JSON list of C-alpha atoms in Angstrom, two decimals:
[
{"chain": "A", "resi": 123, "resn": "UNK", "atom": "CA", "xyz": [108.52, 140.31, 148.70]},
{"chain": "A", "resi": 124, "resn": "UNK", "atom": "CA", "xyz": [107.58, 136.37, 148.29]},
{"chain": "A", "resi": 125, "resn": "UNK", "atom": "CA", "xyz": [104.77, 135.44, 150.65]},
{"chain": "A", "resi": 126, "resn": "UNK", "atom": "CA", "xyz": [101.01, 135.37, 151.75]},
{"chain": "A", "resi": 127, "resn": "UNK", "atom": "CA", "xyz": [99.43, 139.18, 152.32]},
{"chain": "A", "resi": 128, "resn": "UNK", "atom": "CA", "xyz": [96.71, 139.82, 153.86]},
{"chain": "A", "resi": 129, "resn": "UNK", "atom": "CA", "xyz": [94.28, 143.10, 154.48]},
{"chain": "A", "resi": 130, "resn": "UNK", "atom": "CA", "xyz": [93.36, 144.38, 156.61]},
{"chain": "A", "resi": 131, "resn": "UNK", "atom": "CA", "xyz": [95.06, 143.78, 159.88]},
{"chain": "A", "resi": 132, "resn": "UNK", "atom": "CA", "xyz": [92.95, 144.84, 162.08]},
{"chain": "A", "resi": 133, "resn": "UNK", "atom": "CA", "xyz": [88.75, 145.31, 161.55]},
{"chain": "A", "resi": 134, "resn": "UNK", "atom": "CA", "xyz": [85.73, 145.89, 163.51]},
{"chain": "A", "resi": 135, "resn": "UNK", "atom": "CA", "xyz": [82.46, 145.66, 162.72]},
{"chain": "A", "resi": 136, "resn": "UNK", "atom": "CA", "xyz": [79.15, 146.05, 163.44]},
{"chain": "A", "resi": 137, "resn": "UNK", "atom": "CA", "xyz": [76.56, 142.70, 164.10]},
{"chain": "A", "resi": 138, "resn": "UNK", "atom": "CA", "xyz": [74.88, 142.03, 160.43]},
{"chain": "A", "resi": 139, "resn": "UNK", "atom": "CA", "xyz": [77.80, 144.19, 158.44]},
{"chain": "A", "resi": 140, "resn": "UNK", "atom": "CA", "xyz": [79.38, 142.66, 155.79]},
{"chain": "A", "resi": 141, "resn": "UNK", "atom": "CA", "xyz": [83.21, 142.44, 154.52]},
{"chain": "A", "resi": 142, "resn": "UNK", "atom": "CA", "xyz": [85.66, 140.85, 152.74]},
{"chain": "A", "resi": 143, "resn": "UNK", "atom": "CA", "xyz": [88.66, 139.82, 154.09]},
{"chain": "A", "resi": 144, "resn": "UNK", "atom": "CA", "xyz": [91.49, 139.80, 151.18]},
{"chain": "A", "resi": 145, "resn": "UNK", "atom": "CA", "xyz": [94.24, 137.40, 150.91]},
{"chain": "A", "resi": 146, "resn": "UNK", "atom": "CA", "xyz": [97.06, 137.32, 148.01]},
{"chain": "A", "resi": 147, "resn": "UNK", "atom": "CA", "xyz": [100.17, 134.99, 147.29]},
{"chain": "A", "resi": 148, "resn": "UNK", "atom": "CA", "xyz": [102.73, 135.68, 144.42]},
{"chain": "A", "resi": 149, "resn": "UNK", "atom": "CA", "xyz": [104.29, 132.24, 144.84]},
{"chain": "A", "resi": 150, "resn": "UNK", "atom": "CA", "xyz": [101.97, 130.93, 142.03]},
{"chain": "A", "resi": 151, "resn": "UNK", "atom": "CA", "xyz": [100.69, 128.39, 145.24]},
{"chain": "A", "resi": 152, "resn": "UNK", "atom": "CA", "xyz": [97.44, 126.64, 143.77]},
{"chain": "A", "resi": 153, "resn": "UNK", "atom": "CA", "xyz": [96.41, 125.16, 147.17]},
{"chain": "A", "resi": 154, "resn": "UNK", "atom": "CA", "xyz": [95.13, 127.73, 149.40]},
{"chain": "A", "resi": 155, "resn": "UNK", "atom": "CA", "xyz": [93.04, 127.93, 152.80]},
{"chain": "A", "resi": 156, "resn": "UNK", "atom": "CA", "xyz": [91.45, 129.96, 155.37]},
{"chain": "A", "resi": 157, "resn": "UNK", "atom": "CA", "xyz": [91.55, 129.40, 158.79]},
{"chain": "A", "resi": 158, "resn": "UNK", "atom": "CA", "xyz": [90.22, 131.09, 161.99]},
{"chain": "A", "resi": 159, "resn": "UNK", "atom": "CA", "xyz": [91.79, 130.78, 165.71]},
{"chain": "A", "resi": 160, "resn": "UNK", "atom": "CA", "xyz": [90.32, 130.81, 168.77]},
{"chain": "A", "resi": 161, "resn": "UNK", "atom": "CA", "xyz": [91.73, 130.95, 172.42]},
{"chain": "A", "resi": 162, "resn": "UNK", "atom": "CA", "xyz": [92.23, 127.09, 173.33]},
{"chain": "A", "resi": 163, "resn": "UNK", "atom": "CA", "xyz": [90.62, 125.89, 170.06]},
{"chain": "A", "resi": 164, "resn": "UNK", "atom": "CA", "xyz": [94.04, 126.01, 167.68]},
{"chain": "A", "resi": 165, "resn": "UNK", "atom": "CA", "xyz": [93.37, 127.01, 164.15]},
{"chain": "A", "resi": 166, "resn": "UNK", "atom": "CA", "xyz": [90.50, 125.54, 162.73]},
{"chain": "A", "resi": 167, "resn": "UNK", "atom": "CA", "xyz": [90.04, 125.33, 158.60]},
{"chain": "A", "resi": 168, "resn": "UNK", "atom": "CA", "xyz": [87.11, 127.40, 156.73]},
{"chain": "A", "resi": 169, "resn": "UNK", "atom": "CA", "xyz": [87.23, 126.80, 153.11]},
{"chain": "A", "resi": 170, "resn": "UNK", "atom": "CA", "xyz": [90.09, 125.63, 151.00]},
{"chain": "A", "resi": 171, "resn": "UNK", "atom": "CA", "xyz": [90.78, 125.72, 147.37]},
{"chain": "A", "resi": 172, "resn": "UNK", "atom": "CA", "xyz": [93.22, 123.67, 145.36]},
{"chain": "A", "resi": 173, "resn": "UNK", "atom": "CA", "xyz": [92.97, 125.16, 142.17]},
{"chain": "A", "resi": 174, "resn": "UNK", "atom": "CA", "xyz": [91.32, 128.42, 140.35]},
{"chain": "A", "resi": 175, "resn": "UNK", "atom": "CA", "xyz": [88.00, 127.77, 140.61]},
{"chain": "A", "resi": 176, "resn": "UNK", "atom": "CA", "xyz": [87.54, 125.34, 142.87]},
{"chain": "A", "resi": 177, "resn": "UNK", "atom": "CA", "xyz": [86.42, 125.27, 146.44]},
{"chain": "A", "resi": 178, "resn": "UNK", "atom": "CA", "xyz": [85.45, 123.21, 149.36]},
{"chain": "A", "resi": 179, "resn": "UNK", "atom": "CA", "xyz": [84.53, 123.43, 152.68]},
{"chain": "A", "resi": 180, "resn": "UNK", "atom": "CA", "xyz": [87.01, 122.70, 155.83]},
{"chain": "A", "resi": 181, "resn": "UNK", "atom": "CA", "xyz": [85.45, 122.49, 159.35]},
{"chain": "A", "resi": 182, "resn": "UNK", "atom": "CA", "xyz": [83.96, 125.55, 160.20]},
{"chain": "A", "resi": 183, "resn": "UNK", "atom": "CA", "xyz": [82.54, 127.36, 156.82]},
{"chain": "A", "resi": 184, "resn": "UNK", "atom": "CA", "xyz": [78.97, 128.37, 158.65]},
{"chain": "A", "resi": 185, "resn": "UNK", "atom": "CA", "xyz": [78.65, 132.03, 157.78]},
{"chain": "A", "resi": 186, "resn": "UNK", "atom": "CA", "xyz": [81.40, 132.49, 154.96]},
{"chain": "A", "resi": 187, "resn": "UNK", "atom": "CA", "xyz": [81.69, 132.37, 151.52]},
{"chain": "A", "resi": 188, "resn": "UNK", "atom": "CA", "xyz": [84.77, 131.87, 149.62]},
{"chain": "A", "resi": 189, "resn": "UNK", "atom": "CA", "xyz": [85.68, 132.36, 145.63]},
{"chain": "A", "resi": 190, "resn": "UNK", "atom": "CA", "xyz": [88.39, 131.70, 143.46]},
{"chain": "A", "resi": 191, "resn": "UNK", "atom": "CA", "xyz": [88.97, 133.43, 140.20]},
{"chain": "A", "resi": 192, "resn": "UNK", "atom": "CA", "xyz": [92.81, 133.97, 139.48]},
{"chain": "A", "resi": 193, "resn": "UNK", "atom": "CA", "xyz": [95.64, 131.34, 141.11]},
{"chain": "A", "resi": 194, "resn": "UNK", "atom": "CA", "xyz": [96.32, 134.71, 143.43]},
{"chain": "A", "resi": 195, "resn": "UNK", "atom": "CA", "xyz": [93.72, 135.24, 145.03]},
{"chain": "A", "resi": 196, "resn": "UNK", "atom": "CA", "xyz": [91.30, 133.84, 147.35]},
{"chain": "A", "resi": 197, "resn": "UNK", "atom": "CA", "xyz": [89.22, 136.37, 149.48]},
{"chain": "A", "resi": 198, "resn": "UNK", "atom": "CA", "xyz": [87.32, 135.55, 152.69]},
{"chain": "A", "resi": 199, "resn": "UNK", "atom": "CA", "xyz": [83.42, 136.73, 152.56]},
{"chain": "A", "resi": 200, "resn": "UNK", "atom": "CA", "xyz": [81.23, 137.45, 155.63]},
{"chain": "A", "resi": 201, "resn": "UNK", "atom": "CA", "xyz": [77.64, 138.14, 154.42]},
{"chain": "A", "resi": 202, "resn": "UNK", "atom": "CA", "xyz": [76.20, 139.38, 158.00]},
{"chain": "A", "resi": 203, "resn": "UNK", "atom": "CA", "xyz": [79.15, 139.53, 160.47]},
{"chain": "A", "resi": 204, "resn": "UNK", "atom": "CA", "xyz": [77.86, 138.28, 163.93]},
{"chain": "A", "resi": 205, "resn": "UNK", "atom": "CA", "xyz": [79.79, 138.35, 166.78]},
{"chain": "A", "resi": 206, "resn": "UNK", "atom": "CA", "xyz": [80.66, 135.19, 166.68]},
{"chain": "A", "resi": 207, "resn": "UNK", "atom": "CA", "xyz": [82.66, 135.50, 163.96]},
{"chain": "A", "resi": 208, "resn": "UNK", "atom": "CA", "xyz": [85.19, 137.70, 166.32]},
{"chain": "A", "resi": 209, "resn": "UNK", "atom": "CA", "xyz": [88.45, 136.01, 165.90]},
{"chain": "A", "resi": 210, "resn": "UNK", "atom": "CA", "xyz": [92.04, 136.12, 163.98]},
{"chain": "A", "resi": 211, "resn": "UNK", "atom": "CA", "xyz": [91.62, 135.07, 160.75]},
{"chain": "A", "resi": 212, "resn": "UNK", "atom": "CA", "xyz": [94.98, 133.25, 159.00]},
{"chain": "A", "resi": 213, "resn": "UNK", "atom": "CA", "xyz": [95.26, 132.61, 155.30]},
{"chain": "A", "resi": 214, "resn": "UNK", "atom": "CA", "xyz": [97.88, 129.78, 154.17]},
{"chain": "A", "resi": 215, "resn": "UNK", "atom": "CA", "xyz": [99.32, 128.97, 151.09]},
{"chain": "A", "resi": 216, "resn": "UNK", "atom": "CA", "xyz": [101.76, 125.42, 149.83]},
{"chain": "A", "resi": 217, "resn": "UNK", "atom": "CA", "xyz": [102.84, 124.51, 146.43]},
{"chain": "A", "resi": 218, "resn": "UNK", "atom": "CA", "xyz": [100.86, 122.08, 143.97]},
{"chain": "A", "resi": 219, "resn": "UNK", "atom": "CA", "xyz": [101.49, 118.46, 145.37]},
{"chain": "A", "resi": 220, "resn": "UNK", "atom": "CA", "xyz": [103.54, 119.38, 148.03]},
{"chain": "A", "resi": 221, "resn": "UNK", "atom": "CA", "xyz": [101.40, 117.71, 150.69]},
{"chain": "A", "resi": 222, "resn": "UNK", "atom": "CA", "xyz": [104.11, 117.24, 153.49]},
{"chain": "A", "resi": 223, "resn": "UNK", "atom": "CA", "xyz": [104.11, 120.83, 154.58]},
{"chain": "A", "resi": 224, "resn": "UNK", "atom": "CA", "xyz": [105.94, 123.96, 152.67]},
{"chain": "A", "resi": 225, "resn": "UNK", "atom": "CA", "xyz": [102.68, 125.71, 154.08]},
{"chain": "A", "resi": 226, "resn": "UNK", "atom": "CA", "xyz": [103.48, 129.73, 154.24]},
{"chain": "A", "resi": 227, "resn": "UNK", "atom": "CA", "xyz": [101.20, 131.50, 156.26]},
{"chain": "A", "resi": 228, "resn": "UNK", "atom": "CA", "xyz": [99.85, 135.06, 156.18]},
{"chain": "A", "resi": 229, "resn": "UNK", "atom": "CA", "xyz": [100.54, 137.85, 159.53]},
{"chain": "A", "resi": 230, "resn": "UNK", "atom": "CA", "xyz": [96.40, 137.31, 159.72]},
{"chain": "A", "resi": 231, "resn": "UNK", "atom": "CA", "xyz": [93.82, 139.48, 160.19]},
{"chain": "A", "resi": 232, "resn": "UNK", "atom": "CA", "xyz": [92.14, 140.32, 163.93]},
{"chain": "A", "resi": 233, "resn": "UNK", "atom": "CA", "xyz": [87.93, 140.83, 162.96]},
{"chain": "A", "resi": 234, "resn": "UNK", "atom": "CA", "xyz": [86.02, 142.33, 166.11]},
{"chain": "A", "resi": 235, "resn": "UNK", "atom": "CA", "xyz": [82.26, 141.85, 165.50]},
{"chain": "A", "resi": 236, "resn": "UNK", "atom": "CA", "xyz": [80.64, 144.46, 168.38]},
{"chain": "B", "resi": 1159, "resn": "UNK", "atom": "CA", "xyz": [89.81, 111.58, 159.93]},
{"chain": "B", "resi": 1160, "resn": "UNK", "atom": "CA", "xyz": [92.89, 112.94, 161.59]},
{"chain": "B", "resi": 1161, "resn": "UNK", "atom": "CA", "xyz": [93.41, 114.98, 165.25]},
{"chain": "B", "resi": 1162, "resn": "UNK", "atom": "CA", "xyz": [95.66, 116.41, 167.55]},
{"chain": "B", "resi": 1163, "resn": "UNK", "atom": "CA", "xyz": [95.77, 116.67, 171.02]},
{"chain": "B", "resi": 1164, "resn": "UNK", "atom": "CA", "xyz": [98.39, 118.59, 173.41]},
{"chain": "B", "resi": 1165, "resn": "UNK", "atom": "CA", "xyz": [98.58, 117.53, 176.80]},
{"chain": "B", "resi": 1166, "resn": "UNK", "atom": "CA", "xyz": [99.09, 120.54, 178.69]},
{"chain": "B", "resi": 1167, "resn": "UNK", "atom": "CA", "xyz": [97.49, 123.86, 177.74]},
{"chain": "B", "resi": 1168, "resn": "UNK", "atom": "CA", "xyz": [100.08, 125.56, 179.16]},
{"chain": "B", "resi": 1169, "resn": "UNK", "atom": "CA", "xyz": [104.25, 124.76, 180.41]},
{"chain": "B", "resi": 1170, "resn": "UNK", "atom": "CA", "xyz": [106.22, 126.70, 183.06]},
{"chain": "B", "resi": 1171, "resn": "UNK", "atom": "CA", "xyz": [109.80, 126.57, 182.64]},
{"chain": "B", "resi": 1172, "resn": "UNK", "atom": "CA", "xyz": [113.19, 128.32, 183.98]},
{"chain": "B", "resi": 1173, "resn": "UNK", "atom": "CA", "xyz": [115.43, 129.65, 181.77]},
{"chain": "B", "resi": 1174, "resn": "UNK", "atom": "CA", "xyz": [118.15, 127.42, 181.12]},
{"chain": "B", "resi": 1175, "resn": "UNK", "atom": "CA", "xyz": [115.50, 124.47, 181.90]},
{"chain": "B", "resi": 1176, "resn": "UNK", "atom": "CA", "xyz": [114.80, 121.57, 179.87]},
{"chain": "B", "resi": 1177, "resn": "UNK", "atom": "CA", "xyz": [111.23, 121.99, 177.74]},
{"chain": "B", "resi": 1178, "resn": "UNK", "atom": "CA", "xyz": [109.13, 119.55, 176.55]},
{"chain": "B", "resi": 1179, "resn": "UNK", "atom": "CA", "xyz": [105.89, 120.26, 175.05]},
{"chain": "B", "resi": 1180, "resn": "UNK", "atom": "CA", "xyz": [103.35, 117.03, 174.52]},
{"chain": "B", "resi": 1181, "resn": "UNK", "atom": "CA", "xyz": [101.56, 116.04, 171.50]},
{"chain": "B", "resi": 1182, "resn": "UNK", "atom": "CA", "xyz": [99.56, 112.81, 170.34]},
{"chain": "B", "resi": 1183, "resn": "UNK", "atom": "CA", "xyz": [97.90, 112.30, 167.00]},
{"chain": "B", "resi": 1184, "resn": "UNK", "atom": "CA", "xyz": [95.18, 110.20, 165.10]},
{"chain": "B", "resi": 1185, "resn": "UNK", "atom": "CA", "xyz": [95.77, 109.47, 161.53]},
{"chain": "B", "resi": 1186, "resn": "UNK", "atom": "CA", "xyz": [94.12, 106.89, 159.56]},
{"chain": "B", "resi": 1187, "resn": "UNK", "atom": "CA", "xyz": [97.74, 106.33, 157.50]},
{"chain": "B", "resi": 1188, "resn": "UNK", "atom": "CA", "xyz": [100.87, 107.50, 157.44]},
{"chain": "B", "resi": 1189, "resn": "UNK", "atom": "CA", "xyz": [100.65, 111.04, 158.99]},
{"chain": "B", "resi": 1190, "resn": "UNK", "atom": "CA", "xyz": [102.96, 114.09, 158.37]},
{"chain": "B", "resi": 1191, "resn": "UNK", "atom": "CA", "xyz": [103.06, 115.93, 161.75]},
{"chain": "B", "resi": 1192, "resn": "UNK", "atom": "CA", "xyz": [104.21, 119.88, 162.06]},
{"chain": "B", "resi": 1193, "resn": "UNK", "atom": "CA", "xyz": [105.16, 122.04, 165.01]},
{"chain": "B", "resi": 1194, "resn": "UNK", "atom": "CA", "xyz": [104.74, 125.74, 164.44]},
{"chain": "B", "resi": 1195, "resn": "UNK", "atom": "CA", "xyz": [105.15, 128.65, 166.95]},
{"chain": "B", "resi": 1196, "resn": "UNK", "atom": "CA", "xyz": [103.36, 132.18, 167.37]},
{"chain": "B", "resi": 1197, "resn": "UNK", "atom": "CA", "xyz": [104.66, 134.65, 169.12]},
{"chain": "B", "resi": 1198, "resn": "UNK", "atom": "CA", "xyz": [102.35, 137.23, 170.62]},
{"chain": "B", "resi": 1199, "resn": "UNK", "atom": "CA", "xyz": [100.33, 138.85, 167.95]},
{"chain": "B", "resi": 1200, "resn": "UNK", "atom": "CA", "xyz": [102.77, 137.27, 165.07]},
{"chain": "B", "resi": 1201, "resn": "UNK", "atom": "CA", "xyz": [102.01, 134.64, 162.42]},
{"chain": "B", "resi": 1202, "resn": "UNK", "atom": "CA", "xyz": [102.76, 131.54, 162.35]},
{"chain": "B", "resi": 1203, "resn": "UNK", "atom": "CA", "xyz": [106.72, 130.25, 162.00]},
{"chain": "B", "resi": 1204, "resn": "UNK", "atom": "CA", "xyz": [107.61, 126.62, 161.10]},
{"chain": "B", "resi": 1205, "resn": "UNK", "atom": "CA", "xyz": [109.55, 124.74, 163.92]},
{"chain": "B", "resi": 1206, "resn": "UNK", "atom": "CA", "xyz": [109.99, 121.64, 162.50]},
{"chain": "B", "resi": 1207, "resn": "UNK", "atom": "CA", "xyz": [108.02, 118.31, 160.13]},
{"chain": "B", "resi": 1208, "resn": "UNK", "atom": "CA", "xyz": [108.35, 114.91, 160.13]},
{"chain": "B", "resi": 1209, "resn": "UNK", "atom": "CA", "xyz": [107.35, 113.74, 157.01]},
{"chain": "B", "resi": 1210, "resn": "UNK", "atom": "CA", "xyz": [108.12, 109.92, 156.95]},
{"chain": "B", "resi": 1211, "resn": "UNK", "atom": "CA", "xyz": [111.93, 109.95, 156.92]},
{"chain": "B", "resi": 1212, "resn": "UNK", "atom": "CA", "xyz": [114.24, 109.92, 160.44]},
{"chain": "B", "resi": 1213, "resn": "UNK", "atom": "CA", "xyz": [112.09, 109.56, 163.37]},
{"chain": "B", "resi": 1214, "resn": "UNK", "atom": "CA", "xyz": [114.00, 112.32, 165.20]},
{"chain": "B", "resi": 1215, "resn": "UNK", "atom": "CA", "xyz": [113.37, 115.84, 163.64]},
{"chain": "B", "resi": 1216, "resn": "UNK", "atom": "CA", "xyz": [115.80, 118.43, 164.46]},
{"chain": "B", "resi": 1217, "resn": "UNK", "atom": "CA", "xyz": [114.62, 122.54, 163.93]},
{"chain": "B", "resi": 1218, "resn": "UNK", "atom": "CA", "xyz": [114.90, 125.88, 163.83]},
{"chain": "B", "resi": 1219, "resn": "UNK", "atom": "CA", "xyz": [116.28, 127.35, 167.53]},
{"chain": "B", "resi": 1220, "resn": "UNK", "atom": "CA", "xyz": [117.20, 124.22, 169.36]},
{"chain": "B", "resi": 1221, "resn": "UNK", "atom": "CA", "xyz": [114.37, 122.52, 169.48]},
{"chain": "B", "resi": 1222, "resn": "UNK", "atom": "CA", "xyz": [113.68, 118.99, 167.97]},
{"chain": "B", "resi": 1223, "resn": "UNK", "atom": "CA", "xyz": [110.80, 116.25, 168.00]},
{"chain": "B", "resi": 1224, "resn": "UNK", "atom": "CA", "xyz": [111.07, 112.62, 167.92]},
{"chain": "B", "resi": 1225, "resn": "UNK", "atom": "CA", "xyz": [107.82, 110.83, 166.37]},
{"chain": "B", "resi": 1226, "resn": "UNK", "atom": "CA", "xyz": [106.49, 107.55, 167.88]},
{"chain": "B", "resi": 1227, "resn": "UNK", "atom": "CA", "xyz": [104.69, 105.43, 165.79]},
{"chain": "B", "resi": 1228, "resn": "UNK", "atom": "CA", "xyz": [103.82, 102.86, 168.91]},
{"chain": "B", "resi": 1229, "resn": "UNK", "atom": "CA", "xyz": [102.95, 105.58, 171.43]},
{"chain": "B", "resi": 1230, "resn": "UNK", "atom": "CA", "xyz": [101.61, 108.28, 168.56]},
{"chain": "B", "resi": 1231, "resn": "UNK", "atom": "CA", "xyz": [103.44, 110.61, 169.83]},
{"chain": "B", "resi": 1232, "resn": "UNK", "atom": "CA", "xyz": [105.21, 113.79, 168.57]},
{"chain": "B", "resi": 1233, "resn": "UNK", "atom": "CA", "xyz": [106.78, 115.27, 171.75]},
{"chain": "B", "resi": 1234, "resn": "UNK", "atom": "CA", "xyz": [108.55, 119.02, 171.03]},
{"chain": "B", "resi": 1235, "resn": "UNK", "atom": "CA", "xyz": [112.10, 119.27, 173.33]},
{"chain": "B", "resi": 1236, "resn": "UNK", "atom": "CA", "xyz": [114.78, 121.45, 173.73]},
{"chain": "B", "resi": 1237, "resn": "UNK", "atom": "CA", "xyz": [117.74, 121.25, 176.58]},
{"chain": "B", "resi": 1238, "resn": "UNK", "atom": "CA", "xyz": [117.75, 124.89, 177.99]},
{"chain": "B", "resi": 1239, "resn": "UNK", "atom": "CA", "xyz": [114.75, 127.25, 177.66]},
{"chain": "B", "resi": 1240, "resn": "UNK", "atom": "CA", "xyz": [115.77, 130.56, 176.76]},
{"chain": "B", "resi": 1241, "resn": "UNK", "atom": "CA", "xyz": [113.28, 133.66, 177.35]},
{"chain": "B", "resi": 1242, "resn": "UNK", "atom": "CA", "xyz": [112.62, 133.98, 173.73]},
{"chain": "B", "resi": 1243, "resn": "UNK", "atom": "CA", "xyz": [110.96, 130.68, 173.41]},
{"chain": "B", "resi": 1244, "resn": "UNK", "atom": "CA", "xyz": [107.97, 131.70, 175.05]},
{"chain": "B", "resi": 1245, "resn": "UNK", "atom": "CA", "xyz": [104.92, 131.89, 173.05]},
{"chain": "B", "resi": 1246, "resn": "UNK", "atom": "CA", "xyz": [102.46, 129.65, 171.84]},
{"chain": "B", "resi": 1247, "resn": "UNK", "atom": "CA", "xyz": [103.41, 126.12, 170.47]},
{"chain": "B", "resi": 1248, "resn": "UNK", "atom": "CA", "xyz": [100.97, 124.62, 168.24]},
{"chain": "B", "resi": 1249, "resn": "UNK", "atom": "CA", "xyz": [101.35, 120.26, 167.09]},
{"chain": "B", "resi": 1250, "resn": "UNK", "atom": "CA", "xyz": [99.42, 119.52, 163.28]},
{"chain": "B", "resi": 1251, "resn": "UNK", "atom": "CA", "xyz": [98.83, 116.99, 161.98]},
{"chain": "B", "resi": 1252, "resn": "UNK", "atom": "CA", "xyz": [98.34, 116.14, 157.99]},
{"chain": "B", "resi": 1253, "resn": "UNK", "atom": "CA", "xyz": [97.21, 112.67, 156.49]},
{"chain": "B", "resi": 1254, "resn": "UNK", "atom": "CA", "xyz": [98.82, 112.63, 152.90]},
{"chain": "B", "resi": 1255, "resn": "UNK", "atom": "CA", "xyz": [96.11, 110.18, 151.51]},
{"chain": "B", "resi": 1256, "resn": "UNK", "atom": "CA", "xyz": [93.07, 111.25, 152.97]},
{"chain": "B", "resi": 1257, "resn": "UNK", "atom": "CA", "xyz": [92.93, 115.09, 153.82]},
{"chain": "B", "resi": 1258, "resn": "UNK", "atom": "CA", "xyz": [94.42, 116.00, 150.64]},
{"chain": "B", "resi": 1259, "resn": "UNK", "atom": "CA", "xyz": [97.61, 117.70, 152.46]},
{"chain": "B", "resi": 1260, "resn": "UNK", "atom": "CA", "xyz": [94.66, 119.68, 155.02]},
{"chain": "B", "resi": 1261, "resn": "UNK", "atom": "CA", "xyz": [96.14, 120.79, 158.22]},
{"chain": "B", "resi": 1262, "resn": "UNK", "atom": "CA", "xyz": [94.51, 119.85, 161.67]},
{"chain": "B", "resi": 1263, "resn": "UNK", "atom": "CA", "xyz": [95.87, 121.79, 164.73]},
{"chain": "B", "resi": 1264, "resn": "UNK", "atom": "CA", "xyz": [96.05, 121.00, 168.16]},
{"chain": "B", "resi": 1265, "resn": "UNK", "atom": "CA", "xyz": [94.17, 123.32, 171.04]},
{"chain": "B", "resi": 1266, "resn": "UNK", "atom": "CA", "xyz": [98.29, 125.04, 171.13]},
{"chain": "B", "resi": 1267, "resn": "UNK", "atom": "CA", "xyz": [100.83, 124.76, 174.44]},
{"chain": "B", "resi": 1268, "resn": "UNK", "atom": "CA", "xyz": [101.28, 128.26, 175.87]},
{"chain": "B", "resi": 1269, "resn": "UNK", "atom": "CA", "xyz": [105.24, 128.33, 177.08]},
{"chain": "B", "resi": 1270, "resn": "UNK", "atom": "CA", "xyz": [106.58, 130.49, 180.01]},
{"chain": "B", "resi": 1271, "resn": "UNK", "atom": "CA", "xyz": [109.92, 130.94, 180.63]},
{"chain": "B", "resi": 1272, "resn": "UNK", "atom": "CA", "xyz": [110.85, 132.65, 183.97]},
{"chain": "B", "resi": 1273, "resn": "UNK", "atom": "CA", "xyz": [114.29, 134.43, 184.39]}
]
């Protein structure tokens, strides 16, 4: 099926672990983001790509590290999980140029950093 | 720079009730503004966008938005709550020129609907 996947769904982890968090789209979407939510905070944007190998950095990217080697893929890093990385994570995809919305978002992926 | 804000954190309604969830932006230019819903441990669905064309945006279930340039304003309303609306109701805002497309959320509307 057509859409954003991401894996796993559910993770905990242990203060200074690492992990990546894996997000795929088979819409051939070149803009791609991460974002994180937090209770009362809305969704706030970690890294971004537009393109195969490029990246940039959206509000929050303290603590993560994001690559981009095929138009698929675009997985979330966390070098040395600390708890304050506990959150649901949401990857979203959109179509080249299609700035006014077409955004498909992923189910997400709940990280518990104990 | 670009931001959202929603007025209430959360909105009490009866079912059958009218709902109206608050939202005002900031956008250095014309603005594209989203409303998207969650529903307990879901994703995120697409309600509705106003992307520059009729002020008053109709979506998905019932609900539609009407975007104020004068007030900045992008109020969510529908005429009768019904108990599957409740969830959490989140306003975005995107600036076409300067963010690239980027999405900026609001702190999200958490709606109750009582029987």
């Amino acid at each position: 099926n057509a859409g954003v996947t991401q894996t796993p769904k559910f993770q905990v982890l242990k203060t200074g672990q690492s992990m990546t968090l894996q997000c795929a789209q088979d819409m051939n979407h070149e803009y791609m983001s991460w974002y994180r939510q937090d209770p009362g905070m809305g969704l706030r944007l970690i890294h971004y790509s537009v393109g195969a190998g490029i990246t940039d950095q959206g509000e929050v990217p303290n603590g993560y590290n994001v690559s981009r080697s095929t138009t698929e893929d675009f997985p979330l890093r966390l070098l040395s999980a600390a708890p304050s990385q506990t959150s649901v994570y949401f990857c979203a995809s959109r179509p080249p140029g299609n700035f006014e919305g077409g955004y498909t978002f992923g189910s997400g992926t709940r990280l518990t950093v104990v | 720079a670009q931001s959202v804000t929603q007025l209430d954190s959360h909105v009490s309604v009866s079912e059958g009730t009218p709902v109206l969830l608050r939202c005002n932006y900031s956008s250095s230019y014309s603005p594209s503004l989203f409303w998207y819903v969650q529903h307990p441990n879901k994703g995120l669905q697409l309600l509705l966008k106003y992307t520059s064309a009729a002020t008053l945006v109709k979506g998905i279930n019932g609900f539609e938005a009407e975007f104020k340039k004068s007030e900045t304003s992008f109020h969510l309303t529908k005429p009768s709550a019904h108990m599957s609306d409740a969830a959490e109701y989140f306003c975005v805002v995107s600036d076409r020129v300067t963010s690239y497309g980027k999405l900026t959320f609001g702190q999200g509307t958490i709606l109750t609907v009582h029987p």
